Amino acid sequence: MSNILDEYKDIYDIKKMDYDKLDEFSGEIRTFLIEKLSKTGGHLASNLGIVELTLSLYKVFDFNIDKIVWDVGHQAYVHKILTGRKEEFKSIRKYGGISGFPKRSESKYDFFDTGHSSTSISAALGIARTRDLEKKENEVIAVIGDGALTGGMALEALNDVGDRKTKLIIILNDNGMSIGENVGGVSTYLSKIRVDPKYNKFRDDFDKLLNKIPNLGKGISKSIDRMKDSIKQLIVPGMLFEDMGIKYLGPIDGHNIKELSLVLSQAKQNKGPVLIHVITKKGKGYKFAENDPDLFHGVGPFDCSTGKCAKKPFSYSKAFGENIVLLASENKKLIGITAAMKDGTGLGNFALKYPERYFDVGIAEQHAVTLAAGMASNGFRPIFAVYSTFLQRAYDQIIHDVCMQNIPVIFAIDRAGIVGEDGETHQGVYDLSYLSHMPNMTIMAPKCIEELFYIMNFALKQPYPIAIRYPRGGDMDNVKLSPYKNFKKGKWEVVLEGEKLAIIAVGKMVQKSILVCEKLKEYNINSTVINACFIKPIDEELIKKLIKQNYKIVTIEDGVIIGGFGSLVLNFINSLEEKVNILNIGFEDEFIPHGDPEILYRINELDINGIINRILKFYNLRR
């Protein structure tokens, strides 16, 4: 028996396949994904759910002419397989290998780089409108998930689409999930459509009846259209999309290639915008992923036969989850907020124990920040748990709604620093730069997992906004540090006493600095290591003391140098008009690709050897 995937050559092969063969092909693709990702890890569940939809898109459209934008992008693995990258899946998300997201630099079929949700409609609309300006006639398709539809940007784009009636095909891939289960009004609205077939049956029957009536007059036709609209309003709550000026088709079985292909072909004939509501199952075809789509959303290597994943070490996320439950038992006004990342941020147990104080707002970081500000302004103590890369989306709200009013919102910033395999769109290296210039904002970081509790406890007692940043994963195995407990705003902890050189490090980089300090002794450099537990404000008195004692100063941070912690220290020293030898170590002014974090640290000279080499060069010494 021949293997379709092995014989597959290019996208035109799909057009030659009948529906039975396409169904067989979809099974082979699922098997391929499960086998490959069990070794490399990656976004499994979302891609298993989109196999038939992707094949249907390639059956109907010609992506040498037409263009497609995948929202978020982690659901584009099948698209990558079909566009000549099957053999490269052994390197997916590895340094130097293919990305887990669409990359324009990677393939001519990746028309737009995507990594954060709710972006595809805006990008596709921009492509469609330039197509119209150039008087071309190719199709433009945006694929967006139901979770991403809660993002304000997606709703803004829908509003714009309906206003100008730009020809655009929007595929709403509705699996009832984002990373966790969807929440909110949009999710409820889609659920009603999903489970209520009355409107769709009526629409089909009514259209068949109209087609049997010859030579309808214009007046009668308009009256019937108005009557159709009125009945829609009665049968489907709101008719959100059609009210916005976008033709709605669905819901469609997202695992029926024949039905999908027919509807996609129908959408091509429409002169304006169309939204096709497709129902899929996240994790389809692999029972372990179907039963636990959260776990298999972004999964590490696993055993195909059992679905068991390697046990993860104790992490900062887990510690945060334990800490917030403990602190909530003592503080009845503590509130936990997430933007569709309950389990990822460690809020799962908090949600179970204190459901009335837990708020998942969906993929809506801007709303989450201002919601927290409103709660804090009324005497409560909200903690917004969010990944560093996603907090970027709420920059304006942090400034205007939190800092400008000096409202005591706590930001628990997970995945700060290098994240790794998800690449440029997910590296959490910008938070220090975009938070440090905001008046009234205090920024803290624990040097070890145990210290996180004491920082959280301190933050809950302060009357101003505080951002607490911490990395993905856990502590280094070969460094053991005792937590600092007696925090005073703007005061640092001296971890190791030395002379000649002061290494001032941020967060987890303190652990690396301890190891660097040990190695530097081989070069007769006896270093002081300082835990900059307060990134802002900095410890000005300690810096003055170091300058007075003629120390060379090195700052180390797992963020970009421009506008980061080192910049704050350097600016202060410059204001003193003192001549001080200072070296700032961090990430340079370039995006950081995907790959194993240790490899990324090494190529950016932020591993142990890289830091030592830079310090020796600073001393004009050679190894």
Coordinates of C-alpha atoms in Angstrom, one line a residue:
M1 CA 0.0 0.0 0.0
S2 CA 1.5 3.3 -1.1
N3 CA 2.0 6.1 1.4
I4 CA 0.5 9.4 0.2
L5 CA 2.7 11.6 2.3
D6 CA 5.9 10.0 1.0
E7 CA 4.7 10.4 -2.6
Y8 CA 3.4 13.9 -2.1
K9 CA 5.4 16.5 -4.2
D10 CA 3.7 19.9 -4.1
I11 CA 0.4 21.7 -3.4
Y12 CA -1.1 20.8 -6.8
D13 CA -1.2 17.1 -5.8
I14 CA -4.0 18.0 -3.4
K15 CA -6.2 19.3 -6.2
K16 CA -5.9 15.9 -8.0
M17 CA -7.0 13.9 -4.9
D18 CA -10.6 12.7 -4.5
Y19 CA -12.2 13.1 -1.1
D20 CA -11.6 9.5 0.0
K21 CA -7.9 10.0 -0.7
L22 CA -7.8 13.3 1.1
D23 CA -9.4 11.6 4.2
E24 CA -6.7 9.0 4.0
F25 CA -4.1 11.7 3.6
S26 CA -5.3 13.5 6.7
G27 CA -4.8 10.3 8.8
E28 CA -1.2 10.0 7.5
I29 CA -0.5 13.7 8.4
R30 CA -1.8 13.1 11.9
T31 CA 0.4 10.1 12.4
F32 CA 3.4 12.1 11.1
L33 CA 2.7 14.9 13.5
I34 CA 2.3 12.6 16.5
E35 CA 5.5 10.7 15.7
K36 CA 7.7 13.8 15.0
L37 CA 6.4 16.0 17.9
S38 CA 6.8 13.1 20.4
K39 CA 10.5 13.5 19.8
T40 CA 10.9 17.3 19.4
G41 CA 7.9 18.7 21.3
G42 CA 5.7 21.4 19.9
H43 CA 2.1 22.6 19.4
L44 CA 0.4 19.2 18.8
A45 CA -3.3 19.5 19.8
S46 CA -4.1 22.6 17.7
N47 CA -2.5 21.1 14.6
L48 CA -4.2 17.8 15.0
G49 CA -7.5 19.7 15.0
I50 CA -6.8 21.7 11.8
V51 CA -5.7 18.9 9.4
E52 CA -8.9 18.6 7.3
L53 CA -9.4 22.4 7.2
T54 CA -5.9 22.9 5.9
L55 CA -6.3 20.2 3.2
S56 CA -9.6 21.8 2.2
L57 CA -8.0 25.2 1.8
Y58 CA -5.4 23.7 -0.5
K59 CA -8.0 21.8 -2.4
V60 CA -10.0 25.0 -3.2
F61 CA -7.3 27.8 -3.3
D62 CA -4.1 28.2 -5.2
F63 CA -1.5 29.6 -2.8
N64 CA 0.9 30.5 -5.6
I65 CA -1.7 33.2 -6.4
D66 CA -4.0 33.4 -3.3
K67 CA -2.7 34.4 0.2
I68 CA -3.4 33.1 3.7
V69 CA -2.6 34.5 7.1
W70 CA -2.7 32.1 10.1
D71 CA -3.6 33.7 13.4
V72 CA -1.1 33.0 16.2
G73 CA 0.7 30.7 13.8
H74 CA 1.2 27.7 16.0
Q75 CA -1.6 26.0 14.1
A76 CA 0.4 26.1 10.8
Y77 CA 2.3 22.9 11.1
V78 CA 0.1 21.1 8.5
H79 CA 0.6 24.1 6.2
K80 CA 4.4 23.7 6.6
I81 CA 4.2 20.0 5.7
L82 CA 2.2 20.7 2.6
T83 CA 4.6 23.5 1.5
G84 CA 7.8 21.5 1.3
R85 CA 9.1 21.4 4.9
K86 CA 8.2 17.9 5.9
E87 CA 11.8 16.7 6.0
E88 CA 12.7 19.6 8.3
F89 CA 10.3 18.7 11.1
K90 CA 13.1 16.9 12.9
S91 CA 14.5 20.4 13.5
I92 CA 11.3 22.3 14.3
R93 CA 11.7 24.9 17.0
K94 CA 15.4 24.0 17.3
Y95 CA 18.2 26.6 16.8
G96 CA 18.9 26.8 13.1
G97 CA 15.8 24.7 12.3
I98 CA 12.4 25.7 11.1
S99 CA 10.2 27.9 13.2
G100 CA 7.0 26.7 15.0
F101 CA 5.3 29.7 13.5
P102 CA 5.0 31.1 9.9
K103 CA 8.1 33.0 8.8
R104 CA 8.3 35.0 5.6
S105 CA 12.0 34.3 5.5
E106 CA 11.4 30.6 5.6
S107 CA 8.9 30.0 2.7
K108 CA 7.2 31.9 -0.1
Y109 CA 4.0 30.4 1.2
D110 CA 4.3 32.1 4.6
F111 CA 2.8 35.5 3.7
F112 CA 2.9 37.1 7.2
D113 CA 4.8 36.3 10.4
T114 CA 2.4 35.7 13.3
G115 CA 3.0 34.7 16.9
H116 CA 0.5 36.6 19.0
S117 CA -3.2 36.0 18.7
S118 CA -5.9 38.2 17.2
T119 CA -3.7 39.6 14.4
S120 CA -4.7 37.7 11.3
I121 CA -7.8 39.6 10.2
S122 CA -6.0 43.0 10.4
A123 CA -3.0 41.7 8.4
A124 CA -5.1 39.9 5.8
L125 CA -7.3 42.9 5.4
G126 CA -4.2 45.0 4.7
I127 CA -3.2 42.5 2.1
A128 CA -6.7 42.4 0.5
R129 CA -6.9 46.2 0.3
T130 CA -3.5 46.5 -1.5
R131 CA -4.7 43.8 -3.8
D132 CA -7.7 45.9 -4.7
L133 CA -5.6 49.0 -5.2
E134 CA -3.5 47.0 -7.6
K135 CA -6.7 45.7 -9.3
K136 CA -5.8 42.1 -8.8
E137 CA -8.3 39.3 -8.2
N138 CA -6.6 36.8 -5.9
E139 CA -8.3 35.5 -2.8
V140 CA -7.1 36.5 0.7
I141 CA -7.9 34.3 3.7
A142 CA -7.5 34.9 7.4
V143 CA -7.7 31.9 9.8
I144 CA -8.5 32.8 13.3
G145 CA -9.4 30.8 16.4
D146 CA -12.5 31.4 18.6
G147 CA -10.2 32.3 21.6
A148 CA -8.4 34.9 19.5
L149 CA -11.7 36.5 18.7
T150 CA -11.9 37.8 22.2
G151 CA -8.9 40.0 21.5
G152 CA -9.9 43.6 20.9
M153 CA -7.8 43.9 17.8
A154 CA -9.8 41.1 16.1
L155 CA -13.1 42.9 16.8
E156 CA -11.6 46.2 15.6
A157 CA -10.6 44.4 12.3
L158 CA -14.1 42.9 11.9
N159 CA -15.6 46.3 12.3
D160 CA -13.4 47.7 9.6
V161 CA -14.0 44.7 7.3
G162 CA -17.8 45.2 7.5
D163 CA -17.6 49.0 7.0
R164 CA -15.8 48.9 3.7
K165 CA -17.1 45.5 2.5
T166 CA -13.6 44.4 1.4
K167 CA -13.6 41.0 -0.2
L168 CA -12.0 38.8 2.4
I169 CA -12.6 35.2 3.5
I170 CA -12.3 34.7 7.3
I171 CA -12.1 31.2 8.7
L172 CA -13.2 31.0 12.3
N173 CA -11.7 27.8 13.6
D174 CA -13.9 27.1 16.6
N175 CA -12.6 24.4 18.9
G176 CA -13.9 25.9 22.1
M177 CA -10.3 26.4 23.3
S178 CA -7.6 29.0 23.1
I179 CA -4.8 27.4 25.3
G180 CA -7.3 26.8 28.1
E181 CA -11.1 26.7 27.8
N182 CA -12.5 29.8 26.3
V183 CA -14.5 32.2 28.5
G184 CA -16.6 35.3 28.0
G185 CA -19.5 36.6 25.9
V186 CA -18.0 35.9 22.5
S187 CA -17.4 32.2 23.5
T188 CA -21.0 32.0 24.8
Y189 CA -22.3 33.5 21.6
L190 CA -20.4 31.0 19.4
S191 CA -21.5 28.1 21.7
K192 CA -25.2 29.0 21.0
I193 CA -24.6 28.9 17.3
R194 CA -22.6 25.7 17.6
V195 CA -25.3 23.7 19.3
D196 CA -28.4 25.2 17.7
P197 CA -28.9 24.0 14.1
K198 CA -32.3 25.7 13.7
Y199 CA -31.1 28.8 11.9
N200 CA -28.8 26.9 9.5
K201 CA -31.5 24.4 8.5
F202 CA -34.0 27.3 8.1
R203 CA -31.5 29.3 6.0
D204 CA -30.8 26.4 3.6
D205 CA -34.5 25.5 3.2
F206 CA -35.5 29.1 2.7
D207 CA -32.8 29.7 0.0
K208 CA -33.9 26.5 -1.8
L209 CA -37.5 27.8 -1.8
L210 CA -36.5 31.2 -3.2
N211 CA -34.5 29.6 -6.0
K212 CA -37.7 27.9 -7.2
I213 CA -39.5 31.2 -7.6
P214 CA -38.8 32.6 -11.1
N215 CA -38.3 36.3 -11.9
L216 CA -38.5 37.9 -8.5
G217 CA -39.2 41.6 -8.7
K218 CA -36.7 43.9 -7.0
G219 CA -39.2 45.1 -4.5
I220 CA -40.3 41.6 -3.6
S221 CA -36.6 40.5 -3.4
K222 CA -35.8 43.3 -1.0
S223 CA -38.8 42.5 1.2
I224 CA -37.8 38.9 1.3
D225 CA -34.2 39.9 2.3
R226 CA -35.6 42.0 5.1
M227 CA -37.8 39.1 6.2
K228 CA -34.7 36.7 6.2
D229 CA -32.8 39.2 8.3
S230 CA -35.7 39.5 10.8
I231 CA -36.0 35.7 11.1
K232 CA -32.2 35.4 11.6
Q233 CA -32.5 37.9 14.5
L234 CA -35.2 35.7 16.1
I235 CA -33.4 32.4 15.7
V236 CA -29.7 33.2 16.2
P237 CA -28.9 35.6 19.1
G238 CA -27.4 38.9 17.8
M239 CA -26.3 37.7 14.4
L240 CA -23.1 39.5 15.3
F241 CA -21.2 39.0 12.0
E242 CA -24.1 39.7 9.6
D243 CA -25.0 42.8 11.6
M244 CA -21.4 44.0 11.1
G245 CA -21.8 43.5 7.3
I246 CA -20.0 40.2 7.0
K247 CA -21.8 37.2 5.4
Y248 CA -21.9 34.3 7.8
L249 CA -21.6 30.7 6.7
G250 CA -21.8 27.9 9.2
P251 CA -21.3 26.2 11.5
I252 CA -19.5 23.7 9.3
D253 CA -18.0 20.3 10.4
G254 CA -14.3 21.1 10.3
H255 CA -13.4 17.5 9.8
N256 CA -15.5 16.9 6.7
I257 CA -13.3 17.8 3.7
K258 CA -16.0 17.5 1.1
E259 CA -18.4 19.9 3.0
L260 CA -15.6 22.3 3.8
S261 CA -14.5 22.4 0.2
L262 CA -18.0 23.1 -1.1
V263 CA -18.4 26.0 1.4
L264 CA -15.0 27.4 0.6
S265 CA -15.9 27.3 -3.1
Q266 CA -19.1 29.1 -2.3
A267 CA -17.3 31.8 -0.3
K268 CA -15.0 32.5 -3.3
Q269 CA -18.1 33.6 -5.3
N270 CA -19.1 36.2 -2.7
K271 CA -18.2 39.8 -3.7
G272 CA -17.8 41.0 -0.1
P273 CA -16.4 39.7 3.2
V274 CA -17.4 36.2 4.3
L275 CA -16.9 34.5 7.7
I276 CA -17.0 30.7 7.7
H277 CA -17.6 29.2 11.1
V278 CA -15.8 25.9 11.3
I279 CA -16.2 23.5 14.2
T280 CA -13.1 21.4 15.0
K281 CA -11.8 19.2 17.8
K282 CA -8.5 20.2 19.4
G283 CA -6.3 17.1 19.5
K284 CA -8.4 15.2 16.9
G285 CA -7.3 11.7 16.2
Y286 CA -5.0 11.2 19.2
K287 CA -7.0 10.3 22.3
F288 CA -4.5 11.6 24.8
A289 CA -4.6 15.0 23.2
E290 CA -8.4 14.9 22.8
N291 CA -8.7 14.2 26.5
D292 CA -6.2 16.7 27.7
P293 CA -5.8 19.4 25.0
D294 CA -4.3 21.9 27.5
L295 CA -1.4 19.6 28.1
F296 CA -0.8 18.9 24.4
H297 CA -1.2 22.5 23.3
G298 CA 2.5 23.2 23.7
V299 CA 4.1 19.9 24.8
G300 CA 7.6 18.6 25.3
P301 CA 8.7 15.2 24.1
F302 CA 6.3 12.4 25.0
D303 CA 5.7 8.7 24.7
C304 CA 3.4 8.1 21.7
S305 CA 1.9 4.9 23.1
T306 CA 1.0 6.2 26.6
G307 CA 0.8 10.0 26.0
K308 CA 3.1 10.5 29.1
C309 CA 5.4 13.5 29.1
A310 CA 8.6 13.9 30.9
K311 CA 8.1 15.2 34.4
K312 CA 8.9 18.9 34.6
P313 CA 11.1 20.3 37.5
F314 CA 9.6 22.6 40.0
S315 CA 9.2 26.0 38.3
Y316 CA 8.7 29.6 39.1
S317 CA 5.2 29.3 37.7
K318 CA 4.3 26.5 40.1
A319 CA 5.9 28.4 43.0
F320 CA 3.8 31.5 42.1
G321 CA 0.7 29.3 42.0
E322 CA 1.4 27.9 45.5
N323 CA 2.3 31.4 46.8
I324 CA -0.9 33.1 45.7
V325 CA -3.1 30.4 47.2
L326 CA -1.3 30.8 50.5
L327 CA -1.3 34.6 50.5
A328 CA -5.0 34.6 49.5
S329 CA -5.9 32.7 52.6
E330 CA -4.4 35.6 54.7
N331 CA -5.6 38.4 52.5
K332 CA -9.4 38.3 51.6
K333 CA -9.0 41.1 49.1
L334 CA -6.4 39.4 47.0
I335 CA -7.6 38.7 43.4
G336 CA -6.1 36.6 40.6
I337 CA -6.5 37.7 37.0
T338 CA -5.4 35.9 33.8
A339 CA -5.8 36.4 30.1
A340 CA -6.6 32.9 29.0
M341 CA -3.5 31.5 30.7
K342 CA -4.8 29.9 33.9
D343 CA -2.6 26.8 33.9
G344 CA 0.4 28.3 32.1
T345 CA 0.7 31.0 34.8
G346 CA 0.0 28.6 37.7
L347 CA -3.4 30.0 38.7
G348 CA -5.2 26.6 38.4
N349 CA -5.3 25.8 42.1
F350 CA -6.2 29.4 43.0
A351 CA -9.2 29.2 40.5
L352 CA -10.4 26.1 42.3
K353 CA -10.0 27.3 45.8
Y354 CA -11.1 30.9 45.3
P355 CA -13.4 30.9 42.2
E356 CA -15.1 34.1 43.3
R357 CA -11.8 35.9 43.4
Y358 CA -10.5 34.5 40.1
F359 CA -11.1 36.2 36.8
D360 CA -10.1 34.9 33.4
V361 CA -10.9 37.6 30.8
G362 CA -9.9 35.7 27.7
I363 CA -7.2 36.9 25.3
A364 CA -7.6 40.5 26.3
E365 CA -4.5 41.8 28.1
Q366 CA -5.5 45.5 27.7
H367 CA -8.8 44.8 29.4
A368 CA -7.1 42.7 32.1
V369 CA -4.8 45.6 33.1
T370 CA -7.6 48.2 33.3
L371 CA -9.9 45.7 35.1
A372 CA -7.2 45.2 37.7
A373 CA -6.7 49.0 38.0
G374 CA -10.5 49.4 38.6
M375 CA -10.4 46.7 41.3
A376 CA -7.3 48.2 43.0
S377 CA -8.8 51.7 42.9
N378 CA -11.7 50.2 45.0
G379 CA -9.4 48.8 47.7
F380 CA -8.7 45.3 46.4
R381 CA -5.3 43.8 45.6
P382 CA -5.4 42.3 42.1
I383 CA -2.4 40.3 40.8
F384 CA -2.4 40.0 37.0
A385 CA -0.4 36.8 36.1
V386 CA 0.8 37.2 32.5
Y387 CA 3.7 36.1 30.2
S388 CA 6.2 38.9 29.6
T389 CA 5.7 38.8 25.8
F390 CA 1.9 39.2 26.2
L391 CA 2.0 42.1 28.7
Q392 CA 3.6 44.1 25.9
R393 CA 0.1 44.3 24.3
A394 CA -1.2 46.4 27.3
Y395 CA 1.6 49.1 27.3
D396 CA -0.8 52.0 27.1
Q397 CA -3.1 50.7 29.8
I398 CA -0.2 50.2 32.2
I399 CA 0.9 53.8 31.7
H400 CA -2.5 55.5 31.8
D401 CA -4.7 53.3 33.9
V402 CA -2.2 52.1 36.5
C403 CA 1.0 54.2 36.7
M404 CA -0.5 57.6 36.1
Q405 CA -2.9 57.1 38.9
N406 CA -0.3 55.2 41.0
I407 CA -2.7 52.4 41.6
P408 CA -1.4 49.3 43.4
V409 CA -1.8 46.6 40.8
I410 CA 0.7 43.7 41.0
F411 CA 2.0 42.3 37.7
A412 CA 3.3 38.7 38.0
I413 CA 5.4 38.6 34.9
D414 CA 6.1 35.0 33.9
R415 CA 8.5 33.8 31.2
A416 CA 10.7 36.9 31.6
G417 CA 14.0 36.6 29.7
I418 CA 14.7 33.8 27.3
V419 CA 11.7 31.5 26.6
G420 CA 13.4 29.4 23.9
E421 CA 11.7 27.3 21.3
D422 CA 8.8 29.7 20.5
G423 CA 11.3 32.2 19.2
E424 CA 11.1 36.0 18.5
T425 CA 7.5 36.5 19.2
H426 CA 7.7 35.0 22.7
Q427 CA 11.1 35.9 24.1
G428 CA 10.4 37.9 27.3
V429 CA 13.4 40.3 26.9
Y430 CA 11.6 43.6 26.6
D431 CA 9.7 44.0 29.8
L432 CA 12.5 45.9 31.7
S433 CA 12.8 48.4 28.9
Y434 CA 9.1 49.1 28.5
L435 CA 8.3 49.2 32.2
S436 CA 11.4 51.0 33.6
H437 CA 10.6 54.4 32.0
M438 CA 7.0 54.5 33.5
P439 CA 6.8 56.9 36.5
N440 CA 5.5 55.2 39.7
M441 CA 6.4 51.7 38.5
T442 CA 8.5 49.6 40.8
I443 CA 10.1 46.5 39.3
M444 CA 11.4 43.5 41.3
A445 CA 12.9 40.1 40.5
P446 CA 13.7 37.1 42.7
K447 CA 17.2 35.6 42.5
C448 CA 15.8 32.1 43.3
I449 CA 12.4 30.4 43.4
E450 CA 12.1 30.6 47.2
E451 CA 12.5 34.3 47.2
L452 CA 9.4 34.8 45.0
F453 CA 7.1 34.3 48.0
Y454 CA 8.8 37.1 50.0
I455 CA 8.6 39.5 47.1
M456 CA 4.9 38.8 46.6
N457 CA 4.3 39.2 50.3
F458 CA 6.2 42.6 50.2
A459 CA 4.3 43.7 47.1
L460 CA 0.9 43.1 48.6
K461 CA 1.7 45.6 51.4
Q462 CA 2.7 48.5 49.1
P463 CA 0.4 51.3 47.9
Y464 CA 1.9 51.6 44.4
P465 CA 2.2 49.4 41.3
I466 CA 4.8 46.6 41.3
A467 CA 6.0 44.4 38.5
I468 CA 7.6 41.1 39.6
R469 CA 9.4 39.4 36.8
Y470 CA 10.6 35.8 36.8
P471 CA 11.9 33.3 34.2
R472 CA 10.5 30.2 32.6
G473 CA 11.5 26.9 34.3
G474 CA 13.4 26.5 37.6
D475 CA 16.7 27.3 39.3
M476 CA 20.1 26.1 38.3
D477 CA 21.0 22.7 39.9
N478 CA 24.5 23.7 40.9
V479 CA 23.8 26.9 42.7
K480 CA 22.0 27.1 46.1
L481 CA 20.9 30.5 47.4
S482 CA 19.0 31.5 50.5
P483 CA 16.1 33.8 49.9
Y484 CA 16.4 37.5 50.8
K485 CA 13.4 38.4 53.1
N486 CA 13.9 42.0 54.4
F487 CA 13.0 44.1 51.4
K488 CA 13.3 47.9 51.6
K489 CA 12.3 49.8 48.5
G490 CA 15.4 50.5 46.3
K491 CA 17.8 48.5 48.4
W492 CA 19.9 45.6 47.1
E493 CA 21.3 42.5 48.7
V494 CA 25.0 41.9 48.7
V495 CA 25.2 38.1 48.2
L496 CA 29.0 37.7 48.1
E497 CA 31.6 40.2 49.4
G498 CA 34.7 40.8 47.2
E499 CA 36.9 43.5 45.9
K500 CA 37.9 45.1 42.6
L501 CA 34.8 44.1 40.7
A502 CA 31.1 44.4 41.6
I503 CA 28.7 42.2 39.5
I504 CA 25.2 43.6 39.8
A505 CA 22.8 41.0 38.5
V506 CA 19.0 40.8 37.9
G507 CA 16.9 37.8 38.9
K508 CA 18.1 34.4 37.8
M509 CA 21.3 36.0 36.4
V510 CA 22.5 36.2 40.1
Q511 CA 22.8 32.4 40.0
K512 CA 25.1 32.6 36.9
S513 CA 27.0 35.4 38.5
I514 CA 27.9 33.2 41.5
L515 CA 29.4 30.7 39.1
V516 CA 31.2 33.4 37.1
C517 CA 32.6 34.8 40.4
E518 CA 34.1 31.4 41.2
K519 CA 35.8 31.1 37.8
L520 CA 37.2 34.7 38.0
K521 CA 39.2 33.8 41.0
E522 CA 41.5 31.9 38.7
Y523 CA 42.4 35.3 37.2
N524 CA 42.9 36.9 40.7
I525 CA 39.6 38.7 40.3
N526 CA 37.7 38.6 43.6
S527 CA 34.2 39.8 42.8
T528 CA 31.3 41.1 44.8
V529 CA 28.0 39.8 43.7
I530 CA 24.9 41.9 44.2
N531 CA 21.3 40.9 43.9
A532 CA 19.5 43.8 42.3
C533 CA 16.1 42.6 43.7
F534 CA 14.8 46.1 42.9
I535 CA 15.4 46.8 39.3
K536 CA 13.6 50.1 39.7
P537 CA 14.3 52.1 41.8
I538 CA 18.0 51.2 41.8
D539 CA 20.1 51.3 45.0
E540 CA 21.8 54.7 44.5
E541 CA 23.6 54.7 47.9
L542 CA 25.2 51.3 47.2
I543 CA 26.3 52.4 43.8
K544 CA 27.9 55.5 45.3
K545 CA 29.7 53.4 47.8
L546 CA 31.1 51.1 45.1
I547 CA 32.3 54.1 43.2
K548 CA 34.0 55.6 46.2
Q549 CA 35.8 52.3 46.8
N550 CA 37.0 52.3 43.1
Y551 CA 35.1 49.2 42.0
K552 CA 34.7 48.3 38.4
I553 CA 31.0 47.6 37.8
V554 CA 29.4 45.0 35.6
T555 CA 25.6 44.7 35.2
I556 CA 24.0 41.5 34.0
E557 CA 20.4 41.1 32.9
D558 CA 18.4 38.7 30.7
G559 CA 16.8 41.5 28.8
V560 CA 17.7 43.9 26.0
I561 CA 20.5 46.4 26.9
I562 CA 18.7 49.4 25.4
G563 CA 16.5 50.9 28.0
G564 CA 17.1 48.0 30.4
F565 CA 18.5 47.7 33.9
G566 CA 22.1 48.5 32.9
S567 CA 20.9 51.7 31.3
L568 CA 19.3 52.8 34.6
V569 CA 22.6 52.2 36.4
L570 CA 24.7 53.9 33.7
N571 CA 22.4 56.9 33.6
F572 CA 22.7 57.4 37.3
I573 CA 26.5 57.1 37.3
N574 CA 26.6 59.6 34.4
S575 CA 24.6 62.0 36.5
L576 CA 27.3 61.9 39.2
E577 CA 29.9 63.0 36.7
E578 CA 32.2 60.3 38.0
K579 CA 34.7 58.4 35.9
V580 CA 33.7 54.7 36.4
N581 CA 34.6 51.6 34.5
I582 CA 31.2 50.0 33.8
L583 CA 30.2 47.1 31.5
N584 CA 26.5 46.4 30.7
I585 CA 25.8 42.8 29.7
G586 CA 22.5 41.8 28.1
F587 CA 20.9 41.1 24.8
E588 CA 22.0 43.3 21.8
D589 CA 19.6 45.2 19.5
E590 CA 18.3 42.3 17.5
F591 CA 15.5 39.8 17.7
I592 CA 16.4 36.5 19.3
P593 CA 15.5 33.4 17.3
H594 CA 14.0 30.1 18.4
G595 CA 16.1 27.4 20.0
D596 CA 17.2 25.8 23.2
P597 CA 17.7 28.5 25.9
E598 CA 21.2 27.4 26.7
I599 CA 22.2 27.7 23.0
L600 CA 20.6 31.1 22.8
Y601 CA 22.5 32.3 26.0
R602 CA 25.7 31.0 24.5
I603 CA 25.5 32.7 21.1
N604 CA 24.6 35.9 22.9
E605 CA 27.5 35.6 25.3
L606 CA 25.2 35.3 28.3
D607 CA 26.3 31.8 29.4
I608 CA 29.0 31.4 32.0
N609 CA 31.9 31.3 29.6
G610 CA 30.5 34.2 27.6
I611 CA 30.1 36.4 30.6
I612 CA 33.6 35.5 31.8
N613 CA 35.1 36.3 28.4
R614 CA 33.4 39.7 28.4
I615 CA 34.6 40.5 31.9
L616 CA 38.2 39.5 31.0
K617 CA 38.1 41.6 27.9
F618 CA 36.8 44.4 30.2
Y619 CA 40.0 43.9 32.3
N620 CA 42.1 43.6 29.1
L621 CA 43.0 40.0 30.1
R622 CA 42.9 36.9 27.9
R623 CA 41.9 33.3 28.8

